[in-house]
Amino acid sequence: MAFVPDFFGQALNGLAYGVLLFLLSVGLTLIFGMLDIVNLAHGSYYMLGAYAGLTLIAVTGNFWLALLVAPLAVALIGAAIERTCLRPLYRRGPLDQVLLTFGLIYVFEDLVKWIWSGRIRSIPTPALFSGSVTIFGATIPSYRLFVIVFGLAIAVALWALIEKTRLGAIIRAGVFDSEMTAGMGINIDRVFTGVFAFGAALAGLSGVIAGPIQSAYPPMGASILVPALIVVVVGGLGSLKGSLAGSLIIGQAETFGKVWLPGASMLMIYVVMALILLFRPQGLFGRALK
Amino acid sequence: MKAVTRRKFLATATVAAAGAAAGPWVRRAQAQAGTTITVGVVLPYTGVYAELGVSITQGMKLVFARENDRVAGRKILMIQEDDEMKPPVGIRKMEKLIESDKVDILTGPVHSGILMGMRDKVHSTKTILIVSNAGADAISRERCSRWIFRASFSNWQPNFPMGTWVAKNVAKEAYIAAPNYQAGKDQLGAFKESFVAAGGKIIGEDYPKLGETDYAPYLTKIKQSGTKAVYAFFSGTDAVNFVKQYDQFGLKKTAKLTGAGFLTEPDVLPAQGQSALGIITGHFFSPLLDNPVNKKFVKDFRAQYGGKVPDGFACQGYDTAEVIIRSLKAVDGNTQDKDKWVDAIAKVEFDSPRGRFRFDPKTHNVIQPFIYIREVKETALGLNNVPFDKVANVIDPGTGCTLPA
């Protein structure tokens, strides 16, 4: 029993968990910030990603192919939902949006049961990362190390996309003021669909990534909604930086909560959230509330 | 209600007492004229534990089908209700079965919370209940009832023998873990009791929340404790997540994973895959038990349900139905005299797939003929729990139960 490896190992656990949370919530915060829509069905895209991944792995036996293709399939579903269900609701109040997206959770859940049955499934760990490694006396599964590296790479890629490209400039402008952006001659409808599909794809991606660590079963989409919402609130709506910072903070809070206060690990997250909101009601990187 | 021919209905109606309301009157009339015996079933058919409800039901139906759905000249009718694993729903369904369906006998549930919620109503209305899963220890102890029998297990039963066995055969030090709810506490409590008595020492224990998805912090603690043995009770998705993550942390190389049978039952084994290999659990059943009744059970079950291998839950359903059939034969199909019927149930004894089935007259809980020690291996039936040792006659202590023995 040594304090340093213990602490370091738990910090790594918290980092891996935080990165998973980031992948899960970054799409949600983008959709929130850009479309101004409360998308409670975000977890459903995570579930659909996991199940699409399962099927692709069963057919091709290749985890990496599933990691690439499953998010694309989920993006198509996301785009279809945005075009048909969400578009008519942009001008309506948040209550209608909440009702609709909440209903979608059940529709998708039953759809998954119908296609894949309610049996508990799981994505096998890719052979390349099935072992574990010891760093400074702390053991960590190599797959979790991969998750950390992969997730942070996605964060950097997203940052580059949003900060360094013309498309990113349009998205940023849309988050800031979508009506003004439309006035500049940007086809904002198409951008909306694209951003929603992209957000759904990121959720689908996190479904495949989480597959080897967590089992897949129909209610999984509903169960991750709360942590994802907490991350968005802590980080600030529509902020990529906030999403990353919020995820990493919540990841550490929950992990060390389990270590130090096993009976009250859930409480830790809410305490952290309350503290942050007390001092920054708009979240860490959110724009000040108008 | 099944269709009744006009002649039968008329015959029944003549026998029946006049002046009762139409619906219940027909059903009561039938019961008296000896046509249909109704068996109420409260089980989860949706949600995470739907698989368990299906397995239990399949086991029951296998026995009833063998008897052509008849006993002592009367037809058997199952009325199935989905309790969704939610206590308020389960209790409402139970009330419907007792009050409007007027079932002759009740079976179920899976959830211990639903069982505890049903207990007083069943007891006060003198409705006979054969528990086909829920393991809450209290039902064999301070909350036992003359009208309640349990054909499945008490939470104490698979775990108590394992404590002694692990101390003797695996290690004298163990780290233990279970979800943070009543069944988790019950199961680990029973393990601890006998493990410590056999000279074992608990070097750490954790109670993650029910439905936990990330066990990493707990697994790191287990790893750092340097323990040679871990004893765990998890079921459903918790069992899948715990077992897979245990393997990913490389813990299988340093600490033997042992537990209650639910950790590696067939509802979770396919999702656990290779990660489950080598896990040792204690349970009253395995489809690989080498006895003629079990061999026939596995063969018939697979033929009936598309090759599905029966699990412990299917065996519980099978035994529940056997108890109903055999006790009714003993009282010649008389469901009216409840006292006589209860006495007949208490005396039921037969060869079950798990061994010789008997109730303990002191608690009405099943005496486990054996708790089998099983290891997960690759077999002809895919990944499965292979029994290699056993502990005979495991009887719940029944502390606080005051049934007339």
mmCIF file with all atom_site columns, C-alpha atoms in Angstrom, chain A residues 1 5-6 9-10 13 17 113 119-125 130-132 137-141 144 211-215 217 219 254-255 258-259 262-263 265-266, chain B residues 46-48 51 180 206-207 209 211-221 223-225 236-238 240-241 244-245 247-250 253 267-268 270-272:
data_model
loop_
_atom_site.group_PDB
_atom_site.id
_atom_site.type_symbol
_atom_site.label_atom_id
_atom_site.label_alt_id
_atom_site.label_comp_id
_atom_site.label_asym_id
_atom_site.label_entity_id
_atom_site.label_seq_id
_atom_site.pdbx_PDB_ins_code
_atom_site.Cartn_x
_atom_site.Cartn_y
_atom_site.Cartn_z
_atom_site.occupancy
_atom_site.B_iso_or_equiv
_atom_site.pdbx_formal_charge
_atom_site.auth_seq_id
_atom_site.auth_comp_id
_atom_site.auth_asym_id
_atom_site.auth_atom_id
_atom_site.pdbx_PDB_model_num
ATOM 1  C CA . MET A 1 1   ? 0.000   0.000   0.000   1.00 0.00 ? 1   MET A CA 1
ATOM 2  C CA . PRO A 1 5   ? 0.720   4.699   -6.958  1.00 0.00 ? 5   PRO A CA 1
ATOM 3  C CA . ASP A 1 6   ? -2.740  4.544   -5.394  1.00 0.00 ? 6   ASP A CA 1
ATOM 4  C CA . GLY A 1 9   ? -3.825  4.998   -10.461 1.00 0.00 ? 9   GLY A CA 1
ATOM 5  C CA . GLN A 1 10  ? -7.092  6.550   -9.340  1.00 0.00 ? 10  GLN A CA 1
ATOM 6  C CA . ASN A 1 13  ? -9.099  5.999   -13.750 1.00 0.00 ? 13  ASN A CA 1
ATOM 7  C CA . TYR A 1 17  ? -13.792 8.079   -17.171 1.00 0.00 ? 17  TYR A CA 1
ATOM 8  C CA . LYS A 1 113 ? -35.376 -4.213  -28.203 1.00 0.00 ? 113 LYS A CA 1
ATOM 9  C CA . ARG A 1 119 ? -30.503 -9.466  -23.785 1.00 0.00 ? 119 ARG A CA 1
ATOM 10 C CA . ILE A 1 120 ? -27.374 -7.954  -22.284 1.00 0.00 ? 120 ILE A CA 1
ATOM 11 C CA . ARG A 1 121 ? -24.666 -7.637  -24.947 1.00 0.00 ? 121 ARG A CA 1
ATOM 12 C CA . SER A 1 122 ? -21.103 -6.469  -24.964 1.00 0.00 ? 122 SER A CA 1
ATOM 13 C CA . ILE A 1 123 ? -18.431 -5.427  -27.429 1.00 0.00 ? 123 ILE A CA 1
ATOM 14 C CA . PRO A 1 124 ? -15.310 -7.590  -27.025 1.00 0.00 ? 124 PRO A CA 1
ATOM 15 C CA . THR A 1 125 ? -12.097 -5.740  -26.116 1.00 0.00 ? 125 THR A CA 1
ATOM 16 C CA . SER A 1 130 ? -6.744  -6.599  -24.141 1.00 0.00 ? 130 SER A CA 1
ATOM 17 C CA . GLY A 1 131 ? -3.910  -6.495  -21.580 1.00 0.00 ? 131 GLY A CA 1
ATOM 18 C CA . SER A 1 132 ? -2.963  -4.069  -18.860 1.00 0.00 ? 132 SER A CA 1
ATOM 19 C CA . GLY A 1 137 ? 3.277   1.192   -9.786  1.00 0.00 ? 137 GLY A CA 1
ATOM 20 C CA . ALA A 1 138 ? -0.318  1.770   -10.918 1.00 0.00 ? 138 ALA A CA 1
ATOM 21 C CA . THR A 1 139 ? -2.052  -0.785  -13.119 1.00 0.00 ? 139 THR A CA 1
ATOM 22 C CA . ILE A 1 140 ? -4.297  0.449   -15.885 1.00 0.00 ? 140 ILE A CA 1
ATOM 23 C CA . PRO A 1 141 ? -5.971  -1.559  -18.668 1.00 0.00 ? 141 PRO A CA 1
ATOM 24 C CA . ARG A 1 144 ? -8.349  2.655   -21.072 1.00 0.00 ? 144 ARG A CA 1
ATOM 25 C CA . GLY A 1 211 ? -18.606 -0.909  -25.576 1.00 0.00 ? 211 GLY A CA 1
ATOM 26 C CA . PRO A 1 212 ? -15.626 -2.966  -24.387 1.00 0.00 ? 212 PRO A CA 1
ATOM 27 C CA . ILE A 1 213 ? -15.789 -1.364  -20.921 1.00 0.00 ? 213 ILE A CA 1
ATOM 28 C CA . GLN A 1 214 ? -19.557 -1.313  -20.400 1.00 0.00 ? 214 GLN A CA 1
ATOM 29 C CA . SER A 1 215 ? -22.291 -3.694  -21.440 1.00 0.00 ? 215 SER A CA 1
ATOM 30 C CA . TYR A 1 217 ? -28.613 -3.085  -23.040 1.00 0.00 ? 217 TYR A CA 1
ATOM 31 C CA . PRO A 1 219 ? -32.066 1.275   -21.097 1.00 0.00 ? 219 PRO A CA 1
ATOM 32 C CA . GLU A 1 254 ? -16.817 10.703  -9.267  1.00 0.00 ? 254 GLU A CA 1
ATOM 33 C CA . THR A 1 255 ? -13.702 8.493   -9.150  1.00 0.00 ? 255 THR A CA 1
ATOM 34 C CA . LYS A 1 258 ? -15.968 6.262   -4.947  1.00 0.00 ? 258 LYS A CA 1
ATOM 35 C CA . VAL A 1 259 ? -12.560 5.899   -3.287  1.00 0.00 ? 259 VAL A CA 1
ATOM 36 C CA . PRO A 1 262 ? -18.040 4.919   -1.250  1.00 0.00 ? 262 PRO A CA 1
ATOM 37 C CA . GLY A 1 263 ? -21.548 5.409   0.105   1.00 0.00 ? 263 GLY A CA 1
ATOM 38 C CA . SER A 1 265 ? -20.023 8.819   -4.631  1.00 0.00 ? 265 SER A CA 1
ATOM 39 C CA . MET A 1 266 ? -23.007 10.164  -6.548  1.00 0.00 ? 266 MET A CA 1
ATOM 40 C CA . THR B 2 46  ? -39.779 -6.168  -19.588 1.00 0.00 ? 46  THR B CA 1
ATOM 41 C CA . GLY B 2 47  ? -36.653 -4.349  -18.399 1.00 0.00 ? 47  GLY B CA 1
ATOM 42 C CA . VAL B 2 48  ? -33.181 -5.616  -17.550 1.00 0.00 ? 48  VAL B CA 1
ATOM 43 C CA . GLU B 2 51  ? -34.666 -12.754 -19.340 1.00 0.00 ? 51  GLU B CA 1
ATOM 44 C CA . ASN B 2 180 ? -25.321 -1.358  -2.364  1.00 0.00 ? 180 ASN B CA 1
ATOM 45 C CA . ASP B 2 206 ? -16.938 -2.253  -1.178  1.00 0.00 ? 206 ASP B CA 1
ATOM 46 C CA . TYR B 2 207 ? -20.573 -1.625  -2.067  1.00 0.00 ? 207 TYR B CA 1
ATOM 47 C CA . LYS B 2 209 ? -24.126 1.548   -6.428  1.00 0.00 ? 209 LYS B CA 1
ATOM 48 C CA . GLY B 2 211 ? -26.243 -0.222  -11.906 1.00 0.00 ? 211 GLY B CA 1
ATOM 49 C CA . GLU B 2 212 ? -22.620 1.011   -11.675 1.00 0.00 ? 212 GLU B CA 1
ATOM 50 C CA . THR B 2 213 ? -20.885 1.220   -15.061 1.00 0.00 ? 213 THR B CA 1
ATOM 51 C CA . ASP B 2 214 ? -17.326 2.090   -14.011 1.00 0.00 ? 214 ASP B CA 1
ATOM 52 C CA . TYR B 2 215 ? -15.750 -0.212  -11.412 1.00 0.00 ? 215 TYR B CA 1
ATOM 53 C CA . ALA B 2 216 ? -12.199 1.077   -12.023 1.00 0.00 ? 216 ALA B CA 1
ATOM 54 C CA . PRO B 2 217 ? -11.794 2.848   -8.634  1.00 0.00 ? 217 PRO B CA 1
ATOM 55 C CA . TYR B 2 218 ? -12.838 -0.317  -6.776  1.00 0.00 ? 218 TYR B CA 1
ATOM 56 C CA . LEU B 2 219 ? -10.678 -2.579  -8.943  1.00 0.00 ? 219 LEU B CA 1
ATOM 57 C CA . THR B 2 220 ? -7.661  -0.368  -8.314  1.00 0.00 ? 220 THR B CA 1
ATOM 58 C CA . LYS B 2 221 ? -8.293  -0.687  -4.558  1.00 0.00 ? 221 LYS B CA 1
ATOM 59 C CA . LYS B 2 223 ? -5.324  -4.575  -6.906  1.00 0.00 ? 223 LYS B CA 1
ATOM 60 C CA . GLN B 2 224 ? -3.447  -2.435  -4.371  1.00 0.00 ? 224 GLN B CA 1
ATOM 61 C CA . SER B 2 225 ? -4.708  -4.524  -1.435  1.00 0.00 ? 225 SER B CA 1
ATOM 62 C CA . GLY B 2 236 ? -27.362 -8.634  -14.745 1.00 0.00 ? 236 GLY B CA 1
ATOM 63 C CA . THR B 2 237 ? -25.449 -5.742  -16.331 1.00 0.00 ? 237 THR B CA 1
ATOM 64 C CA . ASP B 2 238 ? -23.491 -5.218  -13.100 1.00 0.00 ? 238 ASP B CA 1
ATOM 65 C CA . VAL B 2 240 ? -21.068 -8.123  -17.033 1.00 0.00 ? 240 VAL B CA 1
ATOM 66 C CA . ASN B 2 241 ? -19.347 -4.801  -16.288 1.00 0.00 ? 241 ASN B CA 1
ATOM 67 C CA . LYS B 2 244 ? -15.059 -7.620  -17.942 1.00 0.00 ? 244 LYS B CA 1
ATOM 68 C CA . GLN B 2 245 ? -13.343 -4.761  -16.131 1.00 0.00 ? 245 GLN B CA 1
ATOM 69 C CA . ASP B 2 247 ? -10.194 -8.995  -16.497 1.00 0.00 ? 247 ASP B CA 1
ATOM 70 C CA . GLN B 2 248 ? -9.048  -5.769  -18.210 1.00 0.00 ? 248 GLN B CA 1
ATOM 71 C CA . PHE B 2 249 ? -7.246  -4.693  -15.034 1.00 0.00 ? 249 PHE B CA 1
ATOM 72 C CA . GLY B 2 250 ? -5.223  -7.929  -15.202 1.00 0.00 ? 250 GLY B CA 1
ATOM 73 C CA . LYS B 2 253 ? -3.560  -13.158 -12.810 1.00 0.00 ? 253 LYS B CA 1
ATOM 74 C CA . ASP B 2 267 ? -28.032 -14.585 -18.872 1.00 0.00 ? 267 ASP B CA 1
ATOM 75 C CA . VAL B 2 268 ? -24.671 -12.783 -18.552 1.00 0.00 ? 268 VAL B CA 1
ATOM 76 C CA . PRO B 2 270 ? -22.291 -14.602 -23.460 1.00 0.00 ? 270 PRO B CA 1
ATOM 77 C CA . ALA B 2 271 ? -21.679 -10.884 -22.857 1.00 0.00 ? 271 ALA B CA 1
ATOM 78 C CA . GLN B 2 272 ? -18.788 -11.622 -20.456 1.00 0.00 ? 272 GLN B CA 1
#
